[in-house]
CSV table of C-alpha atoms in Angstrom, one decimal:
chain,number,residue,atom,x,y,z
B,96,MET,CA,89.8,-6.0,57.8
B,97,ASP,CA,88.7,-4.4,61.1
B,98,TYR,CA,85.8,-1.9,61.5
B,99,ALA,CA,88.2,1.0,62.1
B,100,GLU,CA,89.8,0.6,58.6
B,101,LEU,CA,86.5,0.1,56.9
B,102,GLY,CA,85.1,3.2,58.6
B,103,ARG,CA,88.2,5.2,57.5
B,104,ARG,CA,87.6,4.1,53.9
B,105,ILE,CA,83.9,5.0,54.1
B,106,ARG,CA,84.8,8.5,55.4
B,107,PHE,CA,87.4,8.9,52.7
B,108,ALA,CA,84.9,8.0,50.0
B,109,ARG,CA,82.2,10.3,51.5
B,110,GLU,CA,84.6,13.3,51.6
B,111,GLU,CA,85.9,12.7,48.1
B,112,ALA,CA,82.3,12.8,46.9
B,113,SER,CA,81.8,16.1,48.8
B,114,LEU,CA,78.9,14.6,50.8
B,115,SER,CA,78.0,15.4,54.4
B,116,GLN,CA,77.2,12.8,57.1
B,117,ASP,CA,73.7,14.1,57.0
B,118,ALA,CA,73.4,13.5,53.3
B,119,VAL,CA,74.7,9.9,53.6
B,120,ALA,CA,72.4,9.3,56.6
B,121,GLN,CA,69.4,10.4,54.6
B,122,HIS,CA,70.3,8.2,51.7
B,123,LEU,CA,70.8,5.2,53.9
B,124,GLU,CA,67.8,6.0,56.1
B,125,LEU,CA,69.9,6.1,59.2
B,126,PRO,CA,70.4,8.7,61.9
B,127,ARG,CA,73.5,10.9,61.4
B,128,SER,CA,75.0,9.5,64.6
B,129,ALA,CA,75.0,6.0,63.1
B,130,VAL,CA,77.1,7.3,60.2
B,131,SER,CA,79.5,8.9,62.6
B,132,LEU,CA,79.8,5.7,64.5
B,133,ILE,CA,80.4,3.7,61.3
B,134,GLU,CA,83.2,6.1,60.2
B,135,SER,CA,84.9,5.8,63.6
B,136,GLY,CA,84.7,2.0,63.5
B,137,LYS,CA,82.3,1.8,66.5
B,138,ARG,CA,79.3,0.4,64.5
B,139,LYS,CA,79.1,-2.5,62.1
B,140,VAL,CA,77.8,-1.7,58.6
B,141,ASP,CA,75.8,-4.4,57.0
B,142,SER,CA,76.2,-5.5,53.4
B,143,LEU,CA,73.0,-3.8,52.1
B,144,GLU,CA,74.1,-0.5,53.7
B,145,LEU,CA,77.6,-0.8,52.2
B,146,GLU,CA,76.2,-1.6,48.7
B,147,ARG,CA,73.9,1.4,48.8
B,148,PHE,CA,76.7,3.6,50.0
B,149,SER,CA,79.1,2.4,47.3
B,150,ARG,CA,76.5,3.4,44.7
B,151,LEU,CA,76.0,6.8,46.3
B,152,VAL,CA,79.7,7.7,46.1
B,153,GLY,CA,80.3,6.0,42.8
B,154,LYS,CA,82.8,3.4,44.0
B,155,SER,CA,83.2,-0.3,43.4
B,156,ILE,CA,82.4,-2.3,46.6
B,157,LEU,CA,85.9,-3.8,46.1
B,158,PHE,CA,87.2,-0.3,47.1
B,159,PHE,CA,86.3,-1.0,50.7
B,160,PHE,CA,87.7,-4.5,50.9
B,161,ASP,CA,91.2,-4.3,49.4
B,162,GLU,CA,93.3,-6.3,51.8
B,163,GLU,CA,96.6,-5.7,50.0
B,164,SER,CA,96.9,-2.2,51.2
B,165,ARG,CA,95.7,-0.4,54.3
B,166,VAL,CA,96.0,2.9,52.6
B,167,VAL,CA,93.6,3.5,49.7
B,168,GLU,CA,94.2,6.5,47.5
B,169,ALA,CA,91.9,7.5,44.7
B,170,SER,CA,94.8,8.3,42.4
B,171,ASN,CA,96.1,4.7,42.3
B,172,PHE,CA,92.7,2.9,42.6
B,173,GLU,CA,91.4,1.6,39.2
B,174,GLU,CA,87.6,1.2,39.3
B,175,ASP,CA,86.7,-2.2,37.8
B,176,ASP,CA,83.3,-1.0,36.9
B,177,PRO,CA,83.0,2.6,35.6
B,178,THR,CA,79.2,2.5,35.5
B,179,GLN,CA,79.3,2.7,39.3
B,180,ILE,CA,80.2,6.4,39.1
B,181,LEU,CA,76.9,7.1,37.3
B,182,PHE,CA,75.1,6.5,40.7
B,183,SER,CA,77.3,9.1,42.5
B,184,ALA,CA,75.3,11.8,44.3
B,185,ASN,CA,77.4,14.5,42.7
B,186,GLN,CA,76.2,13.6,39.2
B,187,VAL,CA,74.3,16.1,37.1
B,188,VAL,CA,71.2,13.9,36.8
B,189,ASP,CA,69.4,11.6,39.3
B,190,ILE,CA,69.1,8.5,37.2
B,191,SER,CA,67.0,6.4,39.7
B,192,PRO,CA,64.1,6.2,37.2
B,193,ASP,CA,66.5,4.4,34.8
B,194,LYS,CA,68.1,2.1,37.3
B,195,GLU,CA,67.2,-1.0,35.3
B,196,GLN,CA,68.6,0.5,32.1
B,197,ILE,CA,71.9,1.5,33.8
B,198,GLU,CA,72.1,-2.0,35.3
B,199,ARG,CA,71.7,-3.2,31.7
B,200,PHE,CA,74.4,-0.8,30.6
B,201,ARG,CA,76.6,-2.2,33.4
B,202,GLN,CA,76.0,-5.8,32.2
B,203,PHE,CA,76.7,-4.7,28.6
B,204,HIS,CA,80.1,-3.2,29.7
B,205,ARG,CA,81.0,-6.5,31.5
B,206,ASN,CA,80.0,-8.6,28.5
B,207,PHE,CA,82.0,-6.3,26.2
B,208,GLY,CA,85.1,-6.8,28.4
B,209,ASP,CA,84.6,-10.6,28.5
B,210,LEU,CA,84.4,-10.8,24.8
B,211,ALA,CA,87.4,-8.5,24.3
B,212,ARG,CA,89.4,-10.8,26.6
B,213,LYS,CA,88.2,-14.0,24.9
B,214,LEU,CA,89.2,-12.6,21.5
B,215,ASN,CA,92.5,-11.1,22.7
B,216,ARG,CA,91.4,-7.5,21.8
B,217,ILE,CA,92.6,-5.9,25.0
B,218,SER,CA,95.4,-3.6,23.9
B,219,GLU,CA,97.6,-1.1,25.7
B,220,PRO,CA,95.7,0.9,28.4
B,221,TYR,CA,93.8,3.9,27.1
B,222,SER,CA,95.2,7.2,28.3
B,223,THR,CA,93.2,9.2,30.8
B,224,GLU,CA,95.1,12.3,29.7
B,225,PRO,CA,93.0,15.0,28.0
B,226,ARG,CA,93.6,15.6,24.3
B,227,TYR,CA,93.6,19.3,25.0
B,228,ASN,CA,94.8,21.2,28.0
B,229,VAL,CA,92.0,23.5,29.1
B,230,PHE,CA,93.1,25.3,32.2
B,231,LYS,CA,89.8,27.1,32.7
B,232,PRO,CA,86.5,25.9,31.3
B,233,THR,CA,85.3,29.2,29.7
B,234,PRO,CA,83.3,29.8,26.5
B,235,ALA,CA,86.5,31.1,24.8
B,236,ALA,CA,88.3,27.9,25.7
B,237,ALA,CA,85.4,25.8,24.3
B,238,LYS,CA,85.5,27.8,21.0
B,239,TRP,CA,89.2,27.3,20.7
B,240,MET,CA,89.0,23.6,21.4
B,241,ALA,CA,86.2,23.1,18.9
B,242,ALA,CA,88.2,24.8,16.2
B,243,GLN,CA,91.3,22.7,17.1
B,244,GLU,CA,89.3,19.5,16.9
B,245,ARG,CA,87.7,20.4,13.6
B,246,ALA,CA,91.2,21.1,12.2
B,247,ARG,CA,92.6,17.8,13.6
B,248,LEU,CA,89.7,15.8,12.0
B,249,GLY,CA,90.1,17.7,8.7
B,250,ILE,CA,86.7,19.4,8.9
B,251,PRO,CA,86.6,22.9,7.4
B,252,ILE,CA,85.3,25.5,9.9
B,253,SER,CA,82.7,26.5,7.3
B,254,SER,CA,81.3,22.9,6.9
B,255,PRO,CA,78.2,21.7,8.9
B,256,ILE,CA,78.6,18.4,10.8
B,257,LYS,CA,75.4,16.4,10.4
B,258,ASN,CA,76.5,13.0,11.6
B,259,MET,CA,78.3,13.0,14.9
B,260,TRP,CA,77.8,9.2,15.2
B,261,GLU,CA,80.3,8.6,12.4
B,262,ILE,CA,82.9,10.8,14.0
B,263,LEU,CA,82.5,9.0,17.3
B,264,GLU,CA,82.7,5.6,15.6
B,265,ASN,CA,85.8,6.6,13.6
B,266,GLU,CA,87.4,7.9,16.8
B,267,GLY,CA,86.9,4.6,18.6
B,268,VAL,CA,84.1,5.7,20.9
B,269,ARG,CA,81.4,3.0,21.3
B,270,VAL,CA,77.9,4.5,21.0
B,271,MET,CA,74.4,3.0,21.6
B,272,ALA,CA,70.9,4.5,21.9
B,273,TRP,CA,68.3,3.2,24.3
B,274,ASN,CA,64.9,4.4,25.5
B,275,LEU,CA,65.4,6.2,28.8
B,276,ALA,CA,62.7,7.3,31.3
B,277,THR,CA,64.6,10.0,33.2
B,278,PRO,CA,63.2,13.3,31.8
B,279,LYS,CA,66.5,15.3,32.1
B,280,LEU,CA,68.8,12.5,31.1
B,281,GLY,CA,70.2,13.0,27.6
B,282,GLY,CA,73.1,10.5,27.9
B,283,CYS,CA,75.8,8.8,29.9
B,284,PHE,CA,79.5,8.8,29.3
B,285,ILE,CA,81.8,6.2,30.9
B,286,PHE,CA,85.5,5.4,30.5
B,287,SER,CA,87.9,2.7,31.6
B,288,ALA,CA,91.6,2.4,30.9
B,289,SER,CA,91.2,-1.2,29.7
B,290,LEU,CA,88.3,-0.7,27.3
B,291,GLY,CA,88.1,3.0,26.5
B,292,SER,CA,85.1,5.3,26.0
B,293,PHE,CA,81.4,4.3,25.8
B,294,ILE,CA,78.4,6.6,25.3
B,295,LEU,CA,74.7,5.7,26.0
B,296,VAL,CA,72.3,8.3,24.6
B,297,LYS,CA,68.6,8.7,24.8
B,298,ARG,CA,66.8,7.4,21.8
B,299,ASN,CA,63.2,8.5,22.7
B,300,LEU,CA,63.8,12.3,22.4
B,301,GLY,CA,60.7,12.9,20.4
B,302,GLU,CA,59.8,13.6,16.8
B,303,TYR,CA,63.0,15.5,16.1
B,304,SER,CA,65.3,13.0,17.8
B,305,ALA,CA,67.8,12.7,15.0
B,306,ASN,CA,68.9,16.4,15.2
B,307,MET,CA,68.6,16.5,19.0
B,308,LEU,CA,70.8,13.5,19.3
B,309,ASN,CA,73.5,15.1,17.0
B,310,PHE,CA,73.9,17.8,19.6
B,311,VAL,CA,73.9,15.3,22.6
B,312,LEU,CA,76.6,13.3,20.8
B,313,ALA,CA,78.7,16.4,20.3
B,314,HIS,CA,78.3,17.1,24.0
B,315,GLU,CA,79.4,13.6,25.0
B,316,TYR,CA,82.3,13.8,22.5
B,317,CYS,CA,83.7,16.7,24.6
B,318,HIS,CA,83.7,14.4,27.7
B,319,HIS,CA,85.6,11.8,25.6
B,320,LEU,CA,88.2,14.4,24.6
B,321,ILE,CA,89.0,16.0,28.0
B,322,HIS,CA,87.0,14.4,30.9
B,323,ARG,CA,88.1,10.7,30.7
B,324,GLN,CA,89.8,10.9,34.1
B,325,GLN,CA,86.3,11.3,35.7
B,326,LYS,CA,85.4,7.8,34.5
B,327,GLY,CA,81.7,8.6,34.1
B,328,ILE,CA,79.2,11.5,33.7
B,329,THR,CA,75.4,11.7,33.4
B,330,CYS,CA,74.3,14.6,31.1
B,331,ASP,CA,71.4,16.9,31.0
B,332,PRO,CA,70.9,18.5,27.6
B,333,SER,CA,68.4,21.1,29.0
B,334,GLY,CA,71.2,23.3,30.4
B,335,HIS,CA,70.5,23.2,34.1
B,336,TYR,CA,73.9,22.1,35.4
B,337,ARG,CA,75.7,21.7,38.7
B,338,LYS,CA,79.1,20.9,37.2
B,339,PRO,CA,81.4,23.1,35.1
B,340,GLU,CA,82.2,20.1,32.9
B,341,GLU,CA,78.6,20.2,31.7
B,342,TYR,CA,78.7,23.9,30.8
B,343,PHE,CA,81.9,23.4,29.0
B,344,ALA,CA,80.6,20.4,27.0
B,345,GLN,CA,77.6,22.4,26.0
B,346,TRP,CA,79.7,25.3,24.8
B,347,PHE,CA,82.0,22.9,22.9
B,348,ALA,CA,79.0,21.2,21.2
B,349,ALA,CA,77.6,24.6,20.1
B,350,ASN,CA,80.9,25.8,18.6
B,351,PHE,CA,81.8,22.4,17.1
B,352,LEU,CA,78.4,22.0,15.3
B,353,MET,CA,77.6,25.6,14.7
B,354,PRO,CA,80.7,27.8,14.2
B,355,GLU,CA,80.0,31.4,13.8
B,356,GLU,CA,82.1,31.4,10.7
B,357,ALA,CA,79.7,28.9,9.1
B,358,ILE,CA,76.4,30.3,10.4
B,359,VAL,CA,76.9,33.9,9.2
B,360,PRO,CA,77.4,33.2,5.5
B,361,LYS,CA,74.4,30.8,5.4
B,362,LEU,CA,72.3,33.3,7.3
B,363,THR,CA,73.3,36.1,4.9
B,364,ALA,CA,72.3,34.0,1.9
B,365,TYR,CA,68.9,33.3,3.4
B,366,LEU,CA,68.4,37.0,4.3
B,367,GLU,CA,69.1,38.0,0.7
B,368,LYS,CA,66.1,36.0,-0.4
B,369,SER,CA,63.8,37.5,2.2
B,370,ASN,CA,62.9,41.0,3.4
B,371,GLY,CA,66.1,41.2,5.5
B,372,ASP,CA,64.5,40.1,8.8
B,373,ILE,CA,65.4,36.9,10.7
B,374,ASN,CA,62.2,34.9,10.9
B,375,ALA,CA,61.3,31.5,12.2
B,376,GLU,CA,61.5,29.9,8.7
B,377,ILE,CA,65.1,31.0,8.3
B,378,VAL,CA,66.0,29.7,11.8
B,379,MET,CA,64.5,26.3,10.9
B,380,HIS,CA,66.4,26.2,7.6
B,381,LEU,CA,69.6,26.9,9.5
B,382,ALA,CA,68.8,24.2,12.1
B,383,LEU,CA,68.3,21.6,9.4
B,384,ASP,CA,71.5,22.8,7.6
B,385,PHE,CA,73.6,22.2,10.7
B,386,GLY,CA,71.9,19.1,11.9
B,387,VAL,CA,70.6,20.5,15.2
B,388,SER,CA,67.2,21.2,16.7
B,389,TYR,CA,65.3,24.4,16.1
B,390,LYS,CA,65.7,25.3,19.8
B,391,ALA,CA,69.4,24.7,19.8
B,392,MET,CA,69.8,27.1,16.8
B,393,ILE,CA,67.9,29.8,18.6
B,394,TYR,CA,70.1,29.5,21.6
B,395,ARG,CA,73.2,29.7,19.4
B,396,MET,CA,72.1,32.8,17.5
B,397,GLU,CA,71.1,34.5,20.8
B,398,ASP,CA,74.6,33.7,22.3
B,399,LYS,CA,76.2,37.0,23.4
B,400,LYS,CA,79.4,36.0,21.7
B,401,ILE,CA,77.6,36.0,18.4
B,402,GLY,CA,74.7,38.3,18.9
B,403,LEU,CA,72.7,37.5,15.8
B,404,ILE,CA,69.3,38.0,17.5
B,405,GLU,CA,68.2,39.9,20.6
B,406,LYS,CA,66.7,38.1,23.6
B,407,SER,CA,63.2,39.5,22.8
B,408,VAL,CA,63.4,38.1,19.2
B,409,ALA,CA,64.6,34.7,20.6
B,410,GLN,CA,61.6,34.6,22.9
B,411,LYS,CA,59.3,35.3,20.1
B,412,LEU,CA,60.9,32.7,17.8
B,413,SER,CA,60.7,30.1,20.6
B,414,LYS,CA,56.9,30.2,20.5
B,415,GLU,CA,56.8,28.8,17.0
B,416,LYS,CA,55.9,25.1,16.4
B,417,PRO,CA,58.7,23.2,14.6
B,418,LYS,CA,56.3,20.9,13.0
B,419,GLN,CA,54.4,23.7,11.4
B,420,LEU,CA,57.6,25.4,10.3
B,421,LEU,CA,58.8,22.2,8.6
B,422,ALA,CA,55.5,22.1,6.6
B,423,GLN,CA,55.9,25.7,5.6
B,424,ILE,CA,59.4,25.4,4.3
B,425,GLY,CA,58.8,21.9,2.8
B,426,ARG,CA,61.7,20.2,4.6
B,427,SER,CA,61.9,17.3,7.1
B,428,VAL,CA,64.1,16.1,9.9
B,429,PRO,CA,66.2,13.0,8.9
B,430,ARG,CA,65.0,9.8,10.4
B,431,LEU,CA,67.0,8.2,13.3
B,432,GLU,CA,68.3,5.1,11.7
B,433,LYS,CA,72.1,5.0,12.1
B,434,ILE,CA,72.6,4.4,15.9
B,435,SER,CA,71.8,0.9,17.0
B,436,TYR,CA,71.1,-0.5,20.4
B,437,PHE,CA,74.6,-1.9,20.6
B,438,PRO,CA,77.9,-0.7,19.0
B,439,ASN,CA,78.9,-2.4,15.8
B,440,GLU,CA,82.2,-3.5,17.4
B,441,TYR,CA,80.2,-5.4,20.1
B,442,ILE,CA,77.9,-7.0,17.6
B,443,ASP,CA,80.9,-8.1,15.5
B,444,MET,CA,82.7,-9.5,18.5
B,445,ASN,CA,79.7,-11.6,19.4
B,446,PHE,CA,79.6,-13.2,16.0
B,447,GLU,CA,83.4,-13.7,15.9
B,448,ALA,CA,83.2,-15.4,19.4
B,449,TYR,CA,80.4,-17.7,18.1
B,450,ARG,CA,82.3,-18.5,14.9
B,451,LEU,CA,85.4,-19.5,17.0
B,452,GLY,CA,83.2,-21.7,19.3
B,453,TYR,CA,83.7,-19.5,22.4
B,454,ILE,CA,80.0,-19.0,22.9
B,455,SER,CA,76.9,-21.0,22.0
B,456,LEU,CA,74.0,-20.0,19.9
B,457,SER,CA,71.8,-19.4,22.9
B,458,LYS,CA,74.5,-17.2,24.5
B,459,LEU,CA,74.8,-15.3,21.2
B,460,ALA,CA,71.1,-14.6,21.3
B,461,GLU,CA,71.3,-13.6,24.9
B,462,LEU,CA,74.2,-11.2,24.5
B,463,LEU,CA,72.5,-9.5,21.5
B,464,GLU,CA,69.1,-9.6,23.2
B,465,ILE,CA,67.5,-11.3,20.2
B,466,THR,CA,65.6,-14.6,19.7
B,467,LEU,CA,67.3,-17.8,18.5
B,468,GLU,CA,65.6,-17.5,15.2
B,469,GLU,CA,66.9,-14.0,14.7
B,470,ALA,CA,70.4,-15.1,15.7
B,471,LYS,CA,70.2,-17.9,13.1
B,472,GLU,CA,69.0,-15.5,10.4
B,473,GLN,CA,71.9,-13.1,11.2
B,474,LEU,CA,74.4,-16.0,11.0
B,475,LYS,CA,73.1,-16.8,7.6
B,476,ARG,CA,73.5,-13.2,6.4
B,477,ARG,CA,77.1,-13.3,7.7
B,478,ASP,CA,77.8,-16.7,6.1
B,479,ILE,CA,78.7,-18.2,9.5
B,480,PRO,CA,77.7,-21.8,9.8
B,481,ILE,CA,75.8,-23.0,12.9
B,482,ASN,CA,78.3,-24.7,15.1
B,483,LEU,CA,77.7,-28.4,15.8
B,484,GLY,CA,79.3,-28.4,19.2
B,485,VAL,CA,77.6,-29.9,22.2
B,486,ASN,CA,75.8,-26.6,23.1
B,487,SER,CA,74.5,-26.2,19.6
B,488,GLU,CA,73.4,-29.8,19.3
B,489,LEU,CA,71.4,-29.4,22.5
B,490,GLU,CA,69.8,-26.2,21.2
B,491,LEU,CA,68.9,-27.9,17.9
B,492,LEU,CA,67.3,-30.8,19.8
B,493,SER,CA,65.4,-28.3,21.9
B,494,ASP,CA,64.2,-26.6,18.7
B,495,ILE,CA,63.0,-29.9,17.3
B,496,GLU,CA,61.2,-30.8,20.5
B,497,ASN,CA,59.5,-27.5,20.6
B,498,ALA,CA,58.5,-27.6,16.9
């Protein structure tokens, strides 16, 4: 491939990502004139510069070296690695503090694909078409979609949803929870036509992480339903967004988890037992009833579409300490136990691959990020005998020598 064609593809990727030459130059630590020369084919781009640029625009490096076609269109180019898009400059959150974790996420996705191919679990391509046609991402559209999805899943509009993890798992979305360092990063969503949807959420959200995660998962679920064509999105649960998709996902999550039709009857019941004023204890009760955080419930009740509390009341309620409120009402937030570091499907595929002799004991431990002893213990619990193939014999000899 000549420099002119490579430069054309670099320019195409930059413009598709809505980046200026100045922004690219700053990221690559080059003068703007150098970027201009690269795009015109008059300057060579080295491998390190191209790798950094590919991460910036969220493209696989293969995008720039496809020799089969001189014309590359985004519409017919299938990203082989959807995690690349998470590094795109137009993402909601700068995830550079979690570069190692995202690299780990990328390796997990590759391992998942390798296992799926070994076990012949690659089915027909997943559709990128949205489940619902939302022509304009408005609060009203989010409310409509939330009601439609509840109906499709058979969940009454008046019933709280306290376990989003089970819904995601039943819908074929692979979910995992890891500790993440980026303050505003609540989770990441990626999608590929060959493997489907994956969600990585932040595990270390604090003392009330179980209820906070429920909302984050509902937010990510919206991306699975209608944003699969974007291949990947980083999410900020704090609400300071640059993309309309994030606003819409937040509105969907609020309506999906806390429908007005469900909140009002419960609120009325609590008010009948009090002096008729909405206080912090009632809000905390409602938050626990609906499996969300105290802060999320305040935002929902303050929503102009519902108007259950005034802004001044919301500000006053926000000053209360959730820990003290929990002690006052004698309730607690459920412990975060359900979501594991890897999806159950991935764990099961590893043990199946080992049982069939496709991977060794050491590879099993490596893929699950556990010790050999832990791997052996889990094999016993699953009634899977330790294989006596060459790899396993070498591992057993190593164990004996180290004993």
